[in-house]
Each structure stands twice: as C-alpha cells, then as structure tokens.
Amino acid sequence: YTSPFNHCAVVVLDAIGEFECASIWEGKHGEIKKVWSKRYPHSLGLFYSAFTKLVGLEPIKQEFLLQEADQYLSKELLWKLYLDYSVFLEKNNKFEACRKFLKESIYSAPDNLRWKAWVAASRVELKAGFPERAIKTLKFAYLEVPNKQRPLVLVELSQAYELMKNLNKNEKKKNLFNQSPLNHFLLPTF
C-alpha cells in the first residue's frame, strides 16, 4: 500500500464491486489484510445511486452533482427529499421505513408546508390499514394547513372516515358468519 504509515486502516465502499460492497482492511508493515466485508445487496453505493435517481439525476453518472449539492440543500429541499423517498417506500409496501422518513420530513418541513407531510403520512396509514391513525394524523394537518388549502385536508379526512366506516361494516359481517364466539376476540376492532 502507498500509505506513509506503518499501521493504517483501509476502507473500500463500492456500489457492487466484485460482489463486496464494503470492506475494511488493516495495513501493517507494507501488507494488507481484510478484516471485514459486506456483500451485495447491502450497498451504500447503490443507496446513494437510488437517491441520485430520486432527485432526477442519472445514477452511476451524476452522483457527484448530488455530493456537491448537499452543502447547498436548504430546509425546503431536505424535507421534500425525505417526503419523496417515503412515497417511494410506500409504493413498495415498506411501511416501517416509510414512517421513519415521513417523521424526518415532518420535523424538517418549513412551517407553511408541514401539513403536506402530515397528509402524506395519513395516506400511508390508510394504505397500511390503520384509518384511525390516518384520522389522527390528518387532525395535525388541519391544525397547520393554510386556510386556502383546508378543503383538501377536509376531503382527506372524510375519505378516512368513510374507509373506517366501511371497515367496521365488513368487520360486523365477518362476526355474523364466524362459528366460534372466540373468533370475535381475535379480530381487531376500531
């Protein structure tokens, strides 16, 4: 190795490499020895490429633009990046990870735009089958939404209530057809 030190650490991060995405090596007296490695698909490089694509740049070619842009990212852009990535996760039914990015979006959103992150969070809860959580989330959105956009939040609220009402009806129908009275205790109730 070319280090002027007798003892050093070498860290390699790659998108895929030779199927090793990350490795740590120990350099000692002119020799290097692998200490740790992580194989594909656990790749920090591919994660970086996914964010590059998410912001509209070309993966594997334009990551450097994202790297240069990070020092200029404003609060207005950062919350949107979190929000867009959470939408991507939601489309792939990765609700737990989606919720984490939505939380970051809510915390980092400018005051006048935070309501949009709350609305997005409510849609995730609806898709995940939790209309009561969606309603609670929409109430936060309603508290923060500008007057001009209030009807949008009210429409979302009415849809969530309608879904919850339909789920309750379906739940009652299921209970009518169950043979064992113990089944009632196994079904979730709202």
PDB file of C-alpha atoms in Angstrom:
ATOM      1  CA  TYR A   1       0.000   0.000   0.000  1.00  0.00           C
ATOM      2  CA  THR A   2       1.114   3.568  -0.554  1.00  0.00           C
ATOM      3  CA  SER A   3       0.465   4.970   2.929  1.00  0.00           C
ATOM      4  CA  PRO A   4       3.494   6.521   4.636  1.00  0.00           C
ATOM      5  CA  PHE A   5       2.286   4.990   7.930  1.00  0.00           C
ATOM      6  CA  ASN A   6       3.368   1.599   9.237  1.00  0.00           C
ATOM      7  CA  HIS A   7      -0.128   0.840  10.505  1.00  0.00           C
ATOM      8  CA  CYS A   8      -3.374   2.124   8.933  1.00  0.00           C
ATOM      9  CA  ALA A   9      -6.971   1.285   8.084  1.00  0.00           C
ATOM     10  CA  VAL A  10      -8.202   0.991   4.501  1.00  0.00           C
ATOM     11  CA  VAL A  11     -11.947   1.403   3.827  1.00  0.00           C
ATOM     12  CA  VAL A  12     -13.439   0.490   0.440  1.00  0.00           C
ATOM     13  CA  LEU A  13     -17.051   1.441  -0.431  1.00  0.00           C
ATOM     14  CA  ASP A  14     -18.445   0.428  -3.795  1.00  0.00           C
ATOM     15  CA  ALA A  15     -21.828   0.025  -5.440  1.00  0.00           C
ATOM     16  CA  ILE A  16     -21.295  -3.673  -6.193  1.00  0.00           C
ATOM     17  CA  GLY A  17     -17.589  -4.279  -6.832  1.00  0.00           C
ATOM     18  CA  GLU A  18     -16.789  -7.962  -7.026  1.00  0.00           C
ATOM     19  CA  PHE A  19     -19.991  -8.587  -5.048  1.00  0.00           C
ATOM     20  CA  GLU A  20     -18.385  -6.947  -1.997  1.00  0.00           C
ATOM     21  CA  CYS A  21     -19.972  -3.553  -1.427  1.00  0.00           C
ATOM     22  CA  ALA A  22     -17.899  -2.540   1.565  1.00  0.00           C
ATOM     23  CA  SER A  23     -14.704  -3.797   3.132  1.00  0.00           C
ATOM     24  CA  ILE A  24     -12.248  -2.774   5.834  1.00  0.00           C
ATOM     25  CA  TRP A  25      -8.607  -3.750   5.613  1.00  0.00           C
ATOM     26  CA  GLU A  26      -5.720  -3.440   8.009  1.00  0.00           C
ATOM     27  CA  GLY A  27      -2.460  -2.145   6.579  1.00  0.00           C
ATOM     28  CA  LYS A  28       0.595  -3.135   8.591  1.00  0.00           C
ATOM     29  CA  HIS A  29       4.268  -3.006   7.577  1.00  0.00           C
ATOM     30  CA  GLY A  30       3.554  -2.986   3.846  1.00  0.00           C
ATOM     31  CA  GLU A  31       0.949  -5.799   3.947  1.00  0.00           C
ATOM     32  CA  ILE A  32      -2.857  -5.543   3.907  1.00  0.00           C
ATOM     33  CA  LYS A  33      -5.305  -7.996   5.434  1.00  0.00           C
ATOM     34  CA  LYS A  34      -9.104  -7.987   5.110  1.00  0.00           C
ATOM     35  CA  VAL A  35     -10.777  -7.519   8.484  1.00  0.00           C
ATOM     36  CA  TRP A  36     -14.457  -7.165   7.488  1.00  0.00           C
ATOM     37  CA  SER A  37     -16.663  -7.065   4.398  1.00  0.00           C
ATOM     38  CA  LYS A  38     -20.310  -6.764   3.363  1.00  0.00           C
ATOM     39  CA  ARG A  39     -21.680  -8.354   0.199  1.00  0.00           C
ATOM     40  CA  TYR A  40     -24.306  -7.259  -2.320  1.00  0.00           C
ATOM     41  CA  PRO A  41     -27.188  -6.199  -1.940  1.00  0.00           C
ATOM     42  CA  HIS A  42     -26.181  -4.305   1.260  1.00  0.00           C
ATOM     43  CA  SER A  43     -24.584  -1.463  -0.639  1.00  0.00           C
ATOM     44  CA  LEU A  44     -24.102   2.112   0.468  1.00  0.00           C
ATOM     45  CA  GLY A  45     -23.163   2.961  -3.127  1.00  0.00           C
ATOM     46  CA  LEU A  46     -26.463   1.627  -4.504  1.00  0.00           C
ATOM     47  CA  PHE A  47     -28.339   3.510  -1.785  1.00  0.00           C
ATOM     48  CA  TYR A  48     -26.554   6.680  -2.926  1.00  0.00           C
ATOM     49  CA  SER A  49     -27.468   5.877  -6.538  1.00  0.00           C
ATOM     50  CA  ALA A  50     -31.126   5.468  -5.512  1.00  0.00           C
ATOM     51  CA  PHE A  51     -31.115   8.967  -4.020  1.00  0.00           C
ATOM     52  CA  THR A  52     -29.431  10.271  -7.163  1.00  0.00           C
ATOM     53  CA  LYS A  53     -32.301   8.869  -9.243  1.00  0.00           C
ATOM     54  CA  LEU A  54     -34.873  10.120  -6.737  1.00  0.00           C
ATOM     55  CA  VAL A  55     -33.787  13.748  -7.237  1.00  0.00           C
ATOM     56  CA  GLY A  56     -33.926  13.369 -11.029  1.00  0.00           C
ATOM     57  CA  LEU A  57     -30.256  12.775 -11.808  1.00  0.00           C
ATOM     58  CA  GLU A  58     -28.764   9.839 -13.694  1.00  0.00           C
ATOM     59  CA  PRO A  59     -27.491   7.067 -11.384  1.00  0.00           C
ATOM     60  CA  ILE A  60     -23.908   5.827 -11.762  1.00  0.00           C
ATOM     61  CA  LYS A  61     -23.059   9.007 -13.705  1.00  0.00           C
ATOM     62  CA  GLN A  62     -24.259  12.065 -11.798  1.00  0.00           C
ATOM     63  CA  GLU A  63     -23.747  11.191  -8.125  1.00  0.00           C
ATOM     64  CA  PHE A  64     -21.076  13.890  -7.949  1.00  0.00           C
ATOM     65  CA  LEU A  65     -23.782  16.514  -8.520  1.00  0.00           C
ATOM     66  CA  LEU A  66     -25.697  15.243  -5.502  1.00  0.00           C
ATOM     67  CA  GLN A  67     -22.486  15.213  -3.490  1.00  0.00           C
ATOM     68  CA  GLU A  68     -21.801  18.845  -4.393  1.00  0.00           C
ATOM     69  CA  ALA A  69     -25.417  19.847  -3.798  1.00  0.00           C
ATOM     70  CA  ASP A  70     -25.603  18.547  -0.233  1.00  0.00           C
ATOM     71  CA  GLN A  71     -23.779  21.581   1.086  1.00  0.00           C
ATOM     72  CA  TYR A  72     -26.400  23.819  -0.514  1.00  0.00           C
ATOM     73  CA  LEU A  73     -29.530  21.863   0.440  1.00  0.00           C
ATOM     74  CA  SER A  74     -31.932  24.138   2.203  1.00  0.00           C
ATOM     75  CA  LYS A  75     -34.541  23.098   4.720  1.00  0.00           C
ATOM     76  CA  GLU A  76     -37.156  23.462   1.977  1.00  0.00           C
ATOM     77  CA  LEU A  77     -35.411  20.882  -0.189  1.00  0.00           C
ATOM     78  CA  LEU A  78     -34.422  18.468   2.546  1.00  0.00           C
ATOM     79  CA  TRP A  79     -37.975  17.879   3.806  1.00  0.00           C
ATOM     80  CA  LYS A  80     -39.086  17.252   0.206  1.00  0.00           C
ATOM     81  CA  LEU A  81     -36.315  14.712  -0.314  1.00  0.00           C
ATOM     82  CA  TYR A  82     -37.461  12.831   2.791  1.00  0.00           C
ATOM     83  CA  LEU A  83     -41.071  13.059   1.635  1.00  0.00           C
ATOM     84  CA  ASP A  84     -40.332  11.788  -1.885  1.00  0.00           C
ATOM     85  CA  TYR A  85     -38.293   8.873  -0.578  1.00  0.00           C
ATOM     86  CA  SER A  86     -41.097   7.938   1.828  1.00  0.00           C
ATOM     87  CA  VAL A  87     -43.543   7.871  -1.108  1.00  0.00           C
ATOM     88  CA  PHE A  88     -41.144   5.527  -2.931  1.00  0.00           C
ATOM     89  CA  LEU A  89     -41.039   3.245   0.122  1.00  0.00           C
ATOM     90  CA  GLU A  90     -44.831   3.338   0.454  1.00  0.00           C
ATOM     91  CA  LYS A  91     -45.267   2.196  -3.160  1.00  0.00           C
ATOM     92  CA  ASN A  92     -43.108  -0.810  -2.264  1.00  0.00           C
ATOM     93  CA  ASN A  93     -45.180  -1.506   0.882  1.00  0.00           C
ATOM     94  CA  LYS A  94     -42.228  -0.804   3.208  1.00  0.00           C
ATOM     95  CA  PHE A  95     -44.353   0.976   5.779  1.00  0.00           C
ATOM     96  CA  GLU A  96     -41.980   0.964   8.759  1.00  0.00           C
ATOM     97  CA  ALA A  97     -39.125   2.529   6.789  1.00  0.00           C
ATOM     98  CA  CYS A  98     -41.603   4.887   5.152  1.00  0.00           C
ATOM     99  CA  ARG A  99     -42.797   6.100   8.549  1.00  0.00           C
ATOM    100  CA  LYS A 100     -39.217   6.919   9.590  1.00  0.00           C
ATOM    101  CA  PHE A 101     -38.665   9.121   6.543  1.00  0.00           C
ATOM    102  CA  LEU A 102     -42.079  10.747   6.967  1.00  0.00           C
ATOM    103  CA  LYS A 103     -41.145  11.598  10.524  1.00  0.00           C
ATOM    104  CA  GLU A 104     -37.956  13.278   9.260  1.00  0.00           C
ATOM    105  CA  SER A 105     -39.997  15.091   6.638  1.00  0.00           C
ATOM    106  CA  ILE A 106     -42.430  16.385   9.256  1.00  0.00           C
ATOM    107  CA  TYR A 107     -39.617  17.536  11.560  1.00  0.00           C
ATOM    108  CA  SER A 108     -37.648  19.260   8.805  1.00  0.00           C
ATOM    109  CA  ALA A 109     -40.530  20.786   6.817  1.00  0.00           C
ATOM    110  CA  PRO A 110     -40.967  24.555   6.816  1.00  0.00           C
ATOM    111  CA  ASP A 111     -43.956  25.624   8.910  1.00  0.00           C
ATOM    112  CA  ASN A 112     -46.080  26.551   5.889  1.00  0.00           C
ATOM    113  CA  LEU A 113     -45.537  23.154   4.199  1.00  0.00           C
ATOM    114  CA  ARG A 114     -45.562  20.708   7.123  1.00  0.00           C
ATOM    115  CA  TRP A 115     -49.248  19.954   6.572  1.00  0.00           C
ATOM    116  CA  LYS A 116     -48.354  18.231   3.285  1.00  0.00           C
ATOM    117  CA  ALA A 117     -46.110  15.779   5.129  1.00  0.00           C
ATOM    118  CA  TRP A 118     -48.938  15.084   7.601  1.00  0.00           C
ATOM    119  CA  VAL A 119     -51.310  14.367   4.695  1.00  0.00           C
ATOM    120  CA  ALA A 120     -48.752  12.017   3.110  1.00  0.00           C
ATOM    121  CA  ALA A 121     -48.375  10.245   6.460  1.00  0.00           C
ATOM    122  CA  SER A 122     -52.147   9.789   6.687  1.00  0.00           C
ATOM    123  CA  ARG A 123     -52.227   8.185   3.249  1.00  0.00           C
ATOM    124  CA  VAL A 124     -49.548   5.713   4.334  1.00  0.00           C
ATOM    125  CA  GLU A 125     -51.592   4.795   7.402  1.00  0.00           C
ATOM    126  CA  LEU A 126     -54.680   4.285   5.253  1.00  0.00           C
ATOM    127  CA  LYS A 127     -52.786   2.041   2.851  1.00  0.00           C
ATOM    128  CA  ALA A 128     -51.310   0.113   5.784  1.00  0.00           C
ATOM    129  CA  GLY A 129     -54.857  -0.471   7.089  1.00  0.00           C
ATOM    130  CA  PHE A 130     -54.871   1.962  10.020  1.00  0.00           C
ATOM    131  CA  PRO A 131     -57.623   4.517   9.322  1.00  0.00           C
ATOM    132  CA  GLU A 132     -57.745   5.638  12.971  1.00  0.00           C
ATOM    133  CA  ARG A 133     -54.068   6.633  12.766  1.00  0.00           C
ATOM    134  CA  ALA A 134     -54.763   8.387   9.472  1.00  0.00           C
ATOM    135  CA  ILE A 135     -57.529  10.437  11.068  1.00  0.00           C
ATOM    136  CA  LYS A 136     -55.305  11.428  13.982  1.00  0.00           C
ATOM    137  CA  THR A 137     -52.563  12.443  11.544  1.00  0.00           C
ATOM    138  CA  LEU A 138     -54.986  14.467   9.429  1.00  0.00           C
ATOM    139  CA  LYS A 139     -56.060  16.379  12.509  1.00  0.00           C
ATOM    140  CA  PHE A 140     -52.453  17.563  12.850  1.00  0.00           C
ATOM    141  CA  ALA A 141     -52.508  18.557   9.182  1.00  0.00           C
ATOM    142  CA  TYR A 142     -55.705  20.516   9.726  1.00  0.00           C
ATOM    143  CA  LEU A 143     -54.112  22.495  12.564  1.00  0.00           C
ATOM    144  CA  GLU A 144     -51.227  23.579  10.340  1.00  0.00           C
ATOM    145  CA  VAL A 145     -52.765  23.944   6.886  1.00  0.00           C
ATOM    146  CA  PRO A 146     -53.259  27.463   5.463  1.00  0.00           C
ATOM    147  CA  ASN A 147     -56.925  28.482   5.128  1.00  0.00           C
ATOM    148  CA  LYS A 148     -56.888  28.188   1.323  1.00  0.00           C
ATOM    149  CA  GLN A 149     -55.906  24.504   1.470  1.00  0.00           C
ATOM    150  CA  ARG A 150     -58.225  23.482   4.338  1.00  0.00           C
ATOM    151  CA  PRO A 151     -60.797  21.919   1.982  1.00  0.00           C
ATOM    152  CA  LEU A 152     -58.102  19.500   0.739  1.00  0.00           C
ATOM    153  CA  VAL A 153     -57.469  18.250   4.261  1.00  0.00           C
ATOM    154  CA  LEU A 154     -61.203  18.009   4.936  1.00  0.00           C
ATOM    155  CA  VAL A 155     -61.642  15.816   1.834  1.00  0.00           C
ATOM    156  CA  GLU A 156     -58.818  13.561   3.060  1.00  0.00           C
ATOM    157  CA  LEU A 157     -60.480  13.383   6.482  1.00  0.00           C
ATOM    158  CA  SER A 158     -63.855  12.458   5.011  1.00  0.00           C
ATOM    159  CA  GLN A 159     -62.237   9.695   2.925  1.00  0.00           C
ATOM    160  CA  ALA A 160     -60.503   8.290   6.003  1.00  0.00           C
ATOM    161  CA  TYR A 161     -63.772   8.323   7.986  1.00  0.00           C
ATOM    162  CA  GLU A 162     -65.554   6.634   5.080  1.00  0.00           C
ATOM    163  CA  LEU A 163     -62.919   3.899   4.905  1.00  0.00           C
ATOM    164  CA  MET A 164     -63.106   3.376   8.648  1.00  0.00           C
ATOM    165  CA  LYS A 165     -66.917   3.122   8.426  1.00  0.00           C
ATOM    166  CA  ASN A 166     -66.653   0.526   5.622  1.00  0.00           C
ATOM    167  CA  LEU A 167     -64.074  -1.475   7.575  1.00  0.00           C
ATOM    168  CA  ASN A 168     -66.385  -1.502  10.591  1.00  0.00           C
ATOM    169  CA  LYS A 169     -69.288  -2.749   8.419  1.00  0.00           C
ATOM    170  CA  ASN A 170     -67.100  -5.522   6.977  1.00  0.00           C
ATOM    171  CA  GLU A 171     -65.939  -6.422  10.469  1.00  0.00           C
ATOM    172  CA  LYS A 172     -69.551  -6.793  11.646  1.00  0.00           C
ATOM    173  CA  LYS A 173     -70.362  -9.015   8.639  1.00  0.00           C
ATOM    174  CA  LYS A 174     -67.382 -11.231   9.459  1.00  0.00           C
ATOM    175  CA  ASN A 175     -68.569 -11.560  13.028  1.00  0.00           C
ATOM    176  CA  LEU A 176     -72.008 -12.723  11.885  1.00  0.00           C
ATOM    177  CA  PHE A 177     -70.506 -15.604   9.912  1.00  0.00           C
ATOM    178  CA  ASN A 178     -67.978 -16.781  12.490  1.00  0.00           C
ATOM    179  CA  GLN A 179     -68.846 -20.113  14.080  1.00  0.00           C
ATOM    180  CA  SER A 180     -66.896 -19.753  17.309  1.00  0.00           C
ATOM    181  CA  PRO A 181     -67.563 -16.902  19.760  1.00  0.00           C
ATOM    182  CA  LEU A 182     -63.792 -16.864  20.454  1.00  0.00           C
ATOM    183  CA  ASN A 183     -63.092 -15.574  16.929  1.00  0.00           C
ATOM    184  CA  HIS A 184     -64.538 -12.212  17.914  1.00  0.00           C
ATOM    185  CA  PHE A 185     -61.682 -11.689  20.382  1.00  0.00           C
ATOM    186  CA  LEU A 186     -59.066 -12.403  17.709  1.00  0.00           C
ATOM    187  CA  LEU A 187     -60.300  -9.762  15.255  1.00  0.00           C
ATOM    188  CA  PRO A 188     -59.052  -6.163  15.596  1.00  0.00           C
ATOM    189  CA  THR A 189     -61.702  -3.613  16.463  1.00  0.00           C
ATOM    190  CA  PHE A 190     -61.824   0.120  15.861  1.00  0.00           C
TER     191      PHE A 190
END
